[in-house]
C-alpha cells in the first residue's frame, strides 16, 4: 500500500481538500471535502470517497479536483464573474 497523498487547493472562494490512497498501482480519491474559505460555515457535505481509480496519485488528484470544480461551478453561476446582461 502506498502512503496517502493529501492535496489542498483554493477555487472560487472555496477550499478543496483531497486525500488519495493507492494500492497495487491504482489510486483513488479516498476523501474529498469542500468548505467555504471563511471557515465560518460547515463544509458543503461530509468527507466522501469518489468512485473510480487512476494509474497515479496525480491522476487521482486531477480527477478529484475536476469533480470538486464542477460541484462549485454548479452552486452559483455568479461565482464565475460572468453575469448575464
Short mmCIF file of N, CA, C and O in Angstrom, two decimals:
data_model
loop_
_atom_site.label_atom_id
_atom_site.label_comp_id
_atom_site.label_asym_id
_atom_site.label_seq_id
_atom_site.Cartn_x
_atom_site.Cartn_y
_atom_site.Cartn_z
N UNK A 1 0.85 -1.18 0.00
CA UNK A 1 0.00 0.00 0.00
C UNK A 1 0.89 1.24 0.00
O UNK A 1 1.87 1.31 0.71
N UNK A 2 0.53 2.22 -0.81
CA UNK A 2 1.27 3.47 -0.90
C UNK A 2 0.88 4.41 0.23
O UNK A 2 -0.23 4.33 0.76
N UNK A 3 1.78 5.32 0.58
CA UNK A 3 1.47 6.35 1.56
C UNK A 3 0.41 7.28 0.98
O UNK A 3 0.55 7.72 -0.17
N UNK A 4 -0.66 7.60 1.72
CA UNK A 4 -1.68 8.51 1.21
C UNK A 4 -1.09 9.88 0.85
O UNK A 4 -0.12 10.33 1.45
N UNK A 5 -1.68 10.52 -0.15
CA UNK A 5 -1.26 11.83 -0.60
C UNK A 5 -2.39 12.81 -0.33
O UNK A 5 -3.53 12.58 -0.74
N UNK A 6 -2.08 13.91 0.38
CA UNK A 6 -3.06 14.96 0.66
C UNK A 6 -2.82 16.13 -0.28
O UNK A 6 -1.68 16.46 -0.60
N UNK A 7 -3.91 16.77 -0.70
CA UNK A 7 -3.83 17.91 -1.61
C UNK A 7 -4.88 18.93 -1.20
O UNK A 7 -6.02 18.55 -0.90
N UNK A 8 -4.50 20.21 -1.14
CA UNK A 8 -5.46 21.28 -0.87
C UNK A 8 -5.32 22.34 -1.95
O UNK A 8 -4.21 22.62 -2.40
N UNK A 9 -6.46 22.90 -2.32
CA UNK A 9 -6.47 23.93 -3.36
C UNK A 9 -7.63 24.88 -3.11
O UNK A 9 -8.67 24.46 -2.60
N UNK A 10 -7.44 26.14 -3.46
CA UNK A 10 -8.50 27.14 -3.37
C UNK A 10 -9.15 27.27 -4.75
O UNK A 10 -8.45 27.23 -5.77
N UNK A 11 -10.47 27.43 -4.77
CA UNK A 11 -11.18 27.61 -6.04
C UNK A 11 -12.44 28.42 -5.78
O UNK A 11 -13.32 27.99 -5.01
N UNK A 12 -12.52 29.61 -6.37
CA UNK A 12 -13.70 30.48 -6.29
C UNK A 12 -14.22 30.67 -4.88
O UNK A 12 -15.42 30.57 -4.61
N UNK A 13 -13.35 30.93 -3.94
CA UNK A 13 -13.77 31.18 -2.57
C UNK A 13 -14.01 29.93 -1.74
O UNK A 13 -14.56 30.02 -0.64
N UNK A 14 -13.64 28.78 -2.25
CA UNK A 14 -13.80 27.53 -1.52
C UNK A 14 -12.45 26.84 -1.38
O UNK A 14 -11.56 26.98 -2.21
N UNK A 15 -12.30 26.07 -0.32
CA UNK A 15 -11.11 25.26 -0.08
C UNK A 15 -11.47 23.80 -0.34
O UNK A 15 -12.41 23.27 0.24
N UNK A 16 -10.74 23.19 -1.23
CA UNK A 16 -10.95 21.78 -1.57
C UNK A 16 -9.82 20.98 -0.94
O UNK A 16 -8.65 21.29 -1.13
N UNK A 17 -10.17 19.97 -0.17
CA UNK A 17 -9.19 19.07 0.45
C UNK A 17 -9.42 17.67 -0.09
O UNK A 17 -10.54 17.16 -0.06
N UNK A 18 -8.34 17.08 -0.61
CA UNK A 18 -8.41 15.72 -1.16
C UNK A 18 -7.41 14.83 -0.43
O UNK A 18 -6.35 15.29 -0.03
N UNK A 19 -7.74 13.57 -0.30
CA UNK A 19 -6.79 12.55 0.14
C UNK A 19 -6.88 11.42 -0.87
O UNK A 19 -7.97 10.91 -1.15
N UNK A 20 -5.74 11.05 -1.42
CA UNK A 20 -5.69 9.96 -2.39
C UNK A 20 -4.93 8.80 -1.77
O UNK A 20 -3.89 8.99 -1.13
N UNK A 21 -5.44 7.61 -1.97
CA UNK A 21 -4.82 6.39 -1.45
C UNK A 21 -4.55 5.45 -2.60
O UNK A 21 -5.34 5.37 -3.54
N UNK A 22 -3.42 4.75 -2.52
CA UNK A 22 -3.06 3.85 -3.60
C UNK A 22 -2.74 2.46 -3.10
O UNK A 22 -2.24 2.27 -1.99
N UNK A 23 -3.06 1.49 -3.94
CA UNK A 23 -2.77 0.10 -3.63
C UNK A 23 -2.56 -0.64 -4.95
O UNK A 23 -3.39 -0.51 -5.86
N UNK A 24 -1.47 -1.37 -5.05
CA UNK A 24 -1.15 -2.16 -6.26
C UNK A 24 -1.17 -1.30 -7.53
O UNK A 24 -1.71 -1.70 -8.56
N UNK A 25 -0.64 -0.07 -7.43
CA UNK A 25 -0.53 0.79 -8.61
C UNK A 25 -1.81 1.47 -9.04
O UNK A 25 -1.85 2.11 -10.08
N UNK A 26 -2.86 1.36 -8.26
CA UNK A 26 -4.15 2.01 -8.58
C UNK A 26 -4.46 3.00 -7.47
O UNK A 26 -4.37 2.67 -6.28
N UNK A 27 -4.83 4.22 -7.84
CA UNK A 27 -5.09 5.29 -6.89
C UNK A 27 -6.55 5.71 -6.93
O UNK A 27 -7.17 5.72 -7.99
N UNK A 28 -7.09 6.07 -5.76
CA UNK A 28 -8.46 6.55 -5.68
C UNK A 28 -8.50 7.79 -4.79
O UNK A 28 -7.61 8.01 -3.97
N UNK A 29 -9.55 8.59 -4.97
CA UNK A 29 -9.80 9.71 -4.07
C UNK A 29 -10.56 9.12 -2.89
O UNK A 29 -11.73 8.79 -3.00
N UNK A 30 -9.86 8.94 -1.77
CA UNK A 30 -10.47 8.29 -0.62
C UNK A 30 -11.23 9.28 0.26
O UNK A 30 -12.05 8.86 1.07
N UNK A 31 -10.98 10.58 0.09
CA UNK A 31 -11.73 11.59 0.84
C UNK A 31 -11.65 12.92 0.10
O UNK A 31 -10.58 13.32 -0.36
N UNK A 32 -12.78 13.58 -0.04
CA UNK A 32 -12.83 14.92 -0.62
C UNK A 32 -13.76 15.75 0.25
O UNK A 32 -14.77 15.25 0.74
N UNK A 33 -13.39 17.00 0.47
CA UNK A 33 -14.24 17.90 1.25
C UNK A 33 -14.13 19.29 0.64
O UNK A 33 -13.05 19.73 0.26
N UNK A 34 -15.27 19.97 0.54
CA UNK A 34 -15.33 21.33 0.02
C UNK A 34 -15.89 22.21 1.12
O UNK A 34 -16.96 21.93 1.65
N UNK A 35 -15.17 23.28 1.46
CA UNK A 35 -15.61 24.20 2.52
C UNK A 35 -15.38 25.63 2.05
O UNK A 35 -14.46 25.90 1.27
N UNK A 36 -16.19 26.55 2.54
CA UNK A 36 -16.02 27.97 2.22
C UNK A 36 -14.74 28.47 2.86
O UNK A 36 -14.39 28.07 3.97
N UNK A 37 -14.03 29.34 2.16
CA UNK A 37 -12.77 29.89 2.67
C UNK A 37 -12.90 30.60 4.01
O UNK A 37 -11.95 30.63 4.79
N UNK A 38 -14.07 31.16 4.29
CA UNK A 38 -14.24 31.92 5.53
C UNK A 38 -14.05 31.04 6.76
O UNK A 38 -13.69 31.54 7.82
N UNK A 39 -14.31 29.74 6.63
CA UNK A 39 -14.19 28.83 7.76
C UNK A 39 -15.33 28.97 8.75
O UNK A 39 -15.39 28.25 9.74
N UNK A 40 -16.24 29.91 8.51
CA UNK A 40 -17.37 30.12 9.43
C UNK A 40 -18.56 29.23 9.10
O UNK A 40 -19.47 29.11 9.89
N UNK A 41 -18.56 28.63 7.93
CA UNK A 41 -19.66 27.78 7.53
C UNK A 41 -19.20 26.32 7.54
O UNK A 41 -18.03 26.04 7.30
N UNK A 42 -20.12 25.41 7.81
CA UNK A 42 -19.72 23.99 7.77
C UNK A 42 -19.40 23.57 6.34
O UNK A 42 -19.83 24.23 5.38
N UNK A 43 -18.63 22.50 6.15
CA UNK A 43 -18.36 22.00 4.80
C UNK A 43 -19.67 21.73 4.05
O UNK A 43 -20.72 21.52 4.66
N UNK A 44 -19.59 21.73 2.73
CA UNK A 44 -20.80 21.52 1.92
C UNK A 44 -21.43 20.16 2.17
O UNK A 44 -22.63 20.00 2.06
N UNK A 45 -20.62 19.17 2.49
CA UNK A 45 -21.10 17.82 2.79
C UNK A 45 -20.00 17.09 3.54
O UNK A 45 -18.85 17.53 3.52
N UNK A 46 -20.32 16.00 4.19
CA UNK A 46 -19.28 15.24 4.90
C UNK A 46 -18.22 14.74 3.92
O UNK A 46 -18.49 14.57 2.73
N UNK A 47 -17.02 14.46 4.44
CA UNK A 47 -15.98 13.87 3.59
C UNK A 47 -16.54 12.64 2.90
O UNK A 47 -17.27 11.87 3.50
N UNK A 48 -16.18 12.47 1.63
CA UNK A 48 -16.68 11.31 0.90
C UNK A 48 -15.63 10.77 -0.05
O UNK A 48 -14.72 11.47 -0.45
N UNK A 49 -15.78 9.53 -0.39
CA UNK A 49 -14.92 8.84 -1.35
C UNK A 49 -15.53 9.03 -2.74
O UNK A 49 -16.75 9.03 -2.88
N UNK A 50 -14.70 9.18 -3.75
CA UNK A 50 -15.19 9.28 -5.11
C UNK A 50 -15.00 7.94 -5.82
O UNK A 50 -14.00 7.25 -5.58
N UNK A 51 -15.93 7.55 -6.67
CA UNK A 51 -15.77 6.29 -7.40
C UNK A 51 -14.67 6.40 -8.45
O UNK A 51 -14.31 7.49 -8.88
N UNK A 52 -14.13 5.28 -8.85
CA UNK A 52 -13.13 5.23 -9.91
C UNK A 52 -11.72 5.20 -9.38
O UNK A 52 -11.46 5.51 -8.22
N UNK A 53 -10.80 4.79 -10.24
CA UNK A 53 -9.38 4.69 -9.88
C UNK A 53 -8.54 5.26 -11.01
O UNK A 53 -8.98 5.30 -12.15
N UNK A 54 -7.33 5.68 -10.65
CA UNK A 54 -6.37 6.22 -11.61
C UNK A 54 -5.06 5.45 -11.51
O UNK A 54 -4.80 4.79 -10.51
N UNK A 55 -4.23 5.61 -12.53
CA UNK A 55 -2.93 4.92 -12.54
C UNK A 55 -1.88 5.60 -11.67
O UNK A 55 -0.83 5.03 -11.42
N UNK A 56 -2.14 6.84 -11.24
CA UNK A 56 -1.17 7.58 -10.44
C UNK A 56 -1.88 8.47 -9.43
O UNK A 56 -3.07 8.76 -9.58
N UNK A 57 -1.12 8.91 -8.43
CA UNK A 57 -1.68 9.84 -7.44
C UNK A 57 -2.07 11.14 -8.13
O UNK A 57 -3.13 11.71 -7.85
N UNK A 58 -1.23 11.62 -9.06
CA UNK A 58 -1.53 12.86 -9.78
C UNK A 58 -2.82 12.72 -10.57
O UNK A 58 -3.65 13.64 -10.58
N UNK A 59 -3.02 11.59 -11.21
CA UNK A 59 -4.26 11.35 -11.95
C UNK A 59 -5.48 11.39 -11.03
O UNK A 59 -6.52 11.94 -11.38
N UNK A 60 -5.35 10.80 -9.84
CA UNK A 60 -6.46 10.81 -8.88
C UNK A 60 -6.73 12.24 -8.40
O UNK A 60 -7.89 12.64 -8.27
N UNK A 61 -5.67 13.01 -8.15
CA UNK A 61 -5.84 14.40 -7.72
C UNK A 61 -6.54 15.20 -8.82
O UNK A 61 -7.49 15.96 -8.55
N UNK A 62 -6.10 15.05 -10.06
CA UNK A 62 -6.73 15.77 -11.17
C UNK A 62 -8.20 15.41 -11.30
O UNK A 62 -9.05 16.27 -11.51
N UNK A 63 -8.52 14.13 -11.16
CA UNK A 63 -9.93 13.69 -11.26
C UNK A 63 -10.75 14.26 -10.11
O UNK A 63 -11.87 14.75 -10.30
N UNK A 64 -10.18 14.22 -8.89
CA UNK A 64 -10.90 14.76 -7.73
C UNK A 64 -11.11 16.25 -7.83
O UNK A 64 -12.18 16.76 -7.49
N UNK A 65 -10.11 16.99 -8.30
CA UNK A 65 -10.25 18.44 -8.43
C UNK A 65 -11.25 18.79 -9.54
O UNK A 65 -12.02 19.74 -9.39
N UNK A 66 -11.27 18.03 -10.62
CA UNK A 66 -12.25 18.28 -11.69
C UNK A 66 -13.67 18.10 -11.14
O UNK A 66 -14.56 18.90 -11.43
N UNK A 67 -13.87 17.07 -10.33
CA UNK A 67 -15.18 16.83 -9.73
C UNK A 67 -15.55 17.99 -8.79
O UNK A 67 -16.66 18.51 -8.85
N UNK A 68 -14.60 18.40 -7.94
CA UNK A 68 -14.87 19.48 -6.97
C UNK A 68 -15.17 20.79 -7.70
O UNK A 68 -16.10 21.52 -7.30
N UNK A 69 -14.42 21.11 -8.74
CA UNK A 69 -14.68 22.35 -9.50
C UNK A 69 -16.07 22.31 -10.13
O UNK A 69 -16.78 23.31 -10.14
N UNK A 70 -16.47 21.16 -10.65
CA UNK A 70 -17.80 21.03 -11.25
C UNK A 70 -18.89 21.26 -10.19
O UNK A 70 -19.88 21.93 -10.46
N UNK A 71 -18.70 20.72 -8.99
CA UNK A 71 -19.67 20.93 -7.90
C UNK A 71 -19.75 22.42 -7.57
O UNK A 71 -20.85 22.99 -7.47
N UNK A 72 -18.62 23.08 -7.40
CA UNK A 72 -18.59 24.50 -7.05
C UNK A 72 -19.21 25.33 -8.17
O UNK A 72 -20.00 26.26 -7.91
N UNK A 73 -18.91 25.01 -9.42
CA UNK A 73 -19.47 25.76 -10.56
C UNK A 73 -20.99 25.66 -10.60
O UNK A 73 -21.66 26.59 -11.04
N UNK A 74 -21.54 24.55 -10.13
CA UNK A 74 -23.00 24.36 -10.13
C UNK A 74 -23.69 25.11 -8.99
O UNK A 74 -24.89 25.32 -9.03
N UNK A 75 -22.93 25.53 -7.98
CA UNK A 75 -23.53 26.20 -6.82
C UNK A 75 -24.17 27.52 -7.21
O UNK A 75 -25.29 27.82 -6.82
N UNK A 76 -23.42 28.34 -7.95
CA UNK A 76 -23.90 29.67 -8.28
C UNK A 76 -23.10 30.19 -9.47
O UNK A 76 -21.91 30.47 -9.33
N UNK A 77 -23.74 30.35 -10.64
CA UNK A 77 -23.01 30.83 -11.80
C UNK A 77 -22.39 32.21 -11.58
O UNK A 77 -21.42 32.56 -12.24
N UNK A 78 -22.88 32.98 -10.63
CA UNK A 78 -22.32 34.32 -10.36
C UNK A 78 -20.88 34.20 -9.85
O UNK A 78 -20.11 35.15 -9.95
N UNK A 79 -20.49 33.04 -9.31
CA UNK A 79 -19.12 32.86 -8.85
C UNK A 79 -18.12 32.92 -10.00
O UNK A 79 -16.95 33.17 -9.80
N UNK A 80 -18.60 32.69 -11.24
CA UNK A 80 -17.74 32.73 -12.40
C UNK A 80 -17.35 34.15 -12.78
O UNK A 80 -16.46 34.36 -13.59
N UNK A 81 -18.07 35.13 -12.24
CA UNK A 81 -17.79 36.52 -12.58
C UNK A 81 -18.43 36.94 -13.89
O UNK A 81 -18.23 38.05 -14.36
N UNK A 82 -19.21 36.07 -14.50
CA UNK A 82 -19.90 36.41 -15.74
C UNK A 82 -21.39 36.51 -15.46
O UNK A 82 -22.05 35.52 -15.25
N UNK A 83 -21.86 37.71 -15.43
CA UNK A 83 -23.27 37.94 -15.15
C UNK A 83 -23.99 38.19 -16.48
O UNK A 83 -23.50 38.96 -17.31
N UNK A 84 -25.13 37.55 -16.71
CA UNK A 84 -25.87 37.81 -17.95
C UNK A 84 -26.37 39.25 -18.01
O UNK A 84 -26.68 39.85 -16.98
N UNK A 85 -26.40 39.81 -19.21
CA UNK A 85 -26.83 41.21 -19.37
C UNK A 85 -28.28 41.25 -19.77
O UNK A 85 -28.79 40.45 -20.45
#
